[in-house]
Amino acid sequence: MRTFLCPMDSEKPRKTLSESEARLKAANFCAYQERTQQEVRDKLYEYGLHRDSVEEVLSWLITENYINEERFAKAFAGGKFRIKKWGRVRILRELKQKGLSDYCIQKGMAEIEEEQYQQHLREWLEKKNAELKEKDLFIRKRKLAQFAIYKGYKPEEVWAKLNTLL
């Protein structure tokens, strides 16, 4: 077995795994939580595999259904929406950044129900409004809008909701 230095930690030598060892570790890596192909590909390169071996292991993982990008997109979008209450814009940006296909992104975005989406936006705005000490209504609205837009909600939705709330 060869060892190589990890680029992030030049003092820690790492072992190069065989393809079968890497396959097992990658399967465990994917079983722990949903992963994209790129995340797994990066992990396989960290294990010291060469390009052909990486693609071989990756195709095996896809065949065995350890990796499914549509399933990843649904889990990611649903989770970020329900748990972190992100808006569609931010979720969409993150999914694109992960390199998913438009089809997978569309399937992931379909996990967000419109009624719940509007409810989360209203809850964010009400919570943040209660925290603000600003007296001036225009400044208060601007701060609330900036906050909600940062969370990933569309500006026109935010302003419409603000006008009904305040």
Coordinates of C-alpha atoms in Angstrom, one line a residue, residues 11-149:
E11 CA 1.6 16.3 8.3
K12 CA -0.8 13.4 8.2
P13 CA 0.0 10.6 5.8
R14 CA -3.0 8.7 4.4
K15 CA -3.2 5.2 3.0
T16 CA -4.3 4.5 -0.5
L17 CA -7.2 2.2 -0.3
S18 CA -7.8 -0.6 -2.7
E19 CA -10.9 -0.4 -4.9
S20 CA -12.9 -2.9 -2.8
E21 CA -12.0 -1.1 0.4
A22 CA -13.0 2.2 -1.1
R23 CA -16.2 0.7 -2.3
L24 CA -17.1 -0.4 1.2
K25 CA -16.1 2.9 2.8
A26 CA -18.0 4.9 0.1
A27 CA -21.1 2.7 0.6
N28 CA -21.0 3.5 4.3
F29 CA -20.4 7.2 3.5
C30 CA -23.6 7.2 1.3
A31 CA -25.6 5.1 3.7
Y32 CA -25.1 7.7 6.5
Q33 CA -26.9 10.5 4.6
E34 CA -27.8 11.4 1.0
R35 CA -24.9 12.5 -1.1
T36 CA -24.3 13.9 -4.6
Q37 CA -22.1 12.2 -7.1
Q38 CA -19.6 15.0 -6.8
E39 CA -19.4 14.7 -3.0
V40 CA -18.7 10.9 -3.3
R41 CA -16.2 11.5 -6.2
D42 CA -14.3 13.9 -4.0
K43 CA -14.3 11.5 -1.1
L44 CA -13.0 8.7 -3.4
Y45 CA -10.1 10.8 -4.6
E46 CA -9.3 11.5 -0.9
Y47 CA -9.0 7.7 -0.5
G48 CA -6.2 7.8 -3.1
L49 CA -8.1 6.2 -6.0
H50 CA -7.3 7.0 -9.6
R51 CA -9.8 8.3 -12.1
D52 CA -10.8 4.9 -13.6
S53 CA -11.3 3.4 -10.1
V54 CA -13.3 6.3 -8.9
E55 CA -15.6 6.1 -11.9
E56 CA -16.0 2.4 -11.4
V57 CA -16.9 2.7 -7.7
L58 CA -19.2 5.6 -8.5
S59 CA -21.1 3.6 -11.1
W60 CA -21.4 0.7 -8.7
L61 CA -22.8 3.0 -6.0
I62 CA -25.4 4.3 -8.5
T63 CA -26.3 0.8 -9.7
E64 CA -26.8 -0.3 -6.1
N65 CA -28.9 2.8 -5.4
Y66 CA -26.5 4.2 -2.7
I67 CA -26.4 7.4 -4.8
N68 CA -29.6 8.9 -6.2
E69 CA -29.4 12.6 -7.0
E70 CA -33.2 13.0 -7.3
R71 CA -33.6 11.5 -3.8
F72 CA -30.8 13.8 -2.6
A73 CA -32.5 16.9 -4.0
K74 CA -35.8 16.0 -2.4
A75 CA -34.2 15.4 1.0
F76 CA -32.1 18.5 0.8
A77 CA -34.8 20.9 -0.3
G78 CA -37.4 19.4 2.1
G79 CA -35.0 19.4 5.0
K80 CA -33.7 23.0 4.5
F81 CA -37.2 24.2 4.1
R82 CA -38.7 22.4 7.1
I83 CA -35.8 22.6 9.5
K84 CA -34.0 25.9 8.6
K85 CA -37.1 27.4 7.0
W86 CA -35.1 28.6 3.9
G87 CA -36.8 30.2 1.0
R88 CA -37.0 28.8 -2.5
V89 CA -34.3 31.2 -3.9
R90 CA -31.7 30.0 -1.4
I91 CA -32.5 26.3 -1.7
L92 CA -32.4 26.6 -5.5
R93 CA -29.0 28.4 -5.4
E94 CA -27.6 25.7 -3.1
L95 CA -28.9 22.8 -5.3
K96 CA -27.4 24.4 -8.4
Q97 CA -24.1 24.9 -6.5
K98 CA -24.1 21.2 -5.8
G99 CA -24.1 20.5 -9.5
L100 CA -27.5 18.8 -9.8
S101 CA -29.4 18.5 -13.0
D102 CA -32.4 20.8 -13.7
Y103 CA -34.7 17.7 -13.5
C104 CA -33.4 16.8 -10.0
I105 CA -33.7 20.4 -8.9
Q106 CA -37.3 20.6 -10.1
K107 CA -38.1 17.4 -8.2
G108 CA -36.5 18.8 -5.0
M109 CA -38.3 22.1 -5.3
A110 CA -41.6 20.3 -5.6
E111 CA -41.2 19.2 -2.0
I112 CA -42.0 22.7 -0.9
E113 CA -45.8 23.2 -0.4
E114 CA -47.0 26.7 -1.1
E115 CA -49.2 27.0 2.0
Q116 CA -46.4 26.0 4.3
Y117 CA -44.0 28.3 2.4
Q118 CA -46.2 31.3 3.0
Q119 CA -46.7 30.3 6.6
H120 CA -42.9 30.1 7.2
L121 CA -42.4 33.5 5.6
R122 CA -45.1 35.0 7.8
E123 CA -43.6 33.4 11.0
W124 CA -40.1 34.7 10.1
L125 CA -41.4 38.2 9.6
E126 CA -43.5 38.2 12.8
K127 CA -40.6 36.8 14.9
K128 CA -38.1 39.2 13.5
N129 CA -40.6 42.1 13.8
A130 CA -41.0 41.3 17.5
E131 CA -37.2 41.4 18.0
L132 CA -36.6 44.7 16.3
K133 CA -36.5 47.9 18.4
E134 CA -36.6 50.3 15.5
K135 CA -39.5 52.8 15.8
D136 CA -39.4 54.1 12.2
L137 CA -41.8 52.0 10.1
F138 CA -39.8 52.4 6.8
I139 CA -36.5 51.4 8.4
R140 CA -38.3 48.5 10.2
K141 CA -39.8 47.3 6.9
R142 CA -36.4 47.5 5.2
K143 CA -34.7 45.5 7.9
L144 CA -37.4 42.9 7.8
A145 CA -37.3 42.7 4.0
Q146 CA -33.5 42.3 4.0
F147 CA -33.7 39.5 6.6
A148 CA -36.3 37.6 4.7
I149 CA -34.6 38.0 1.3

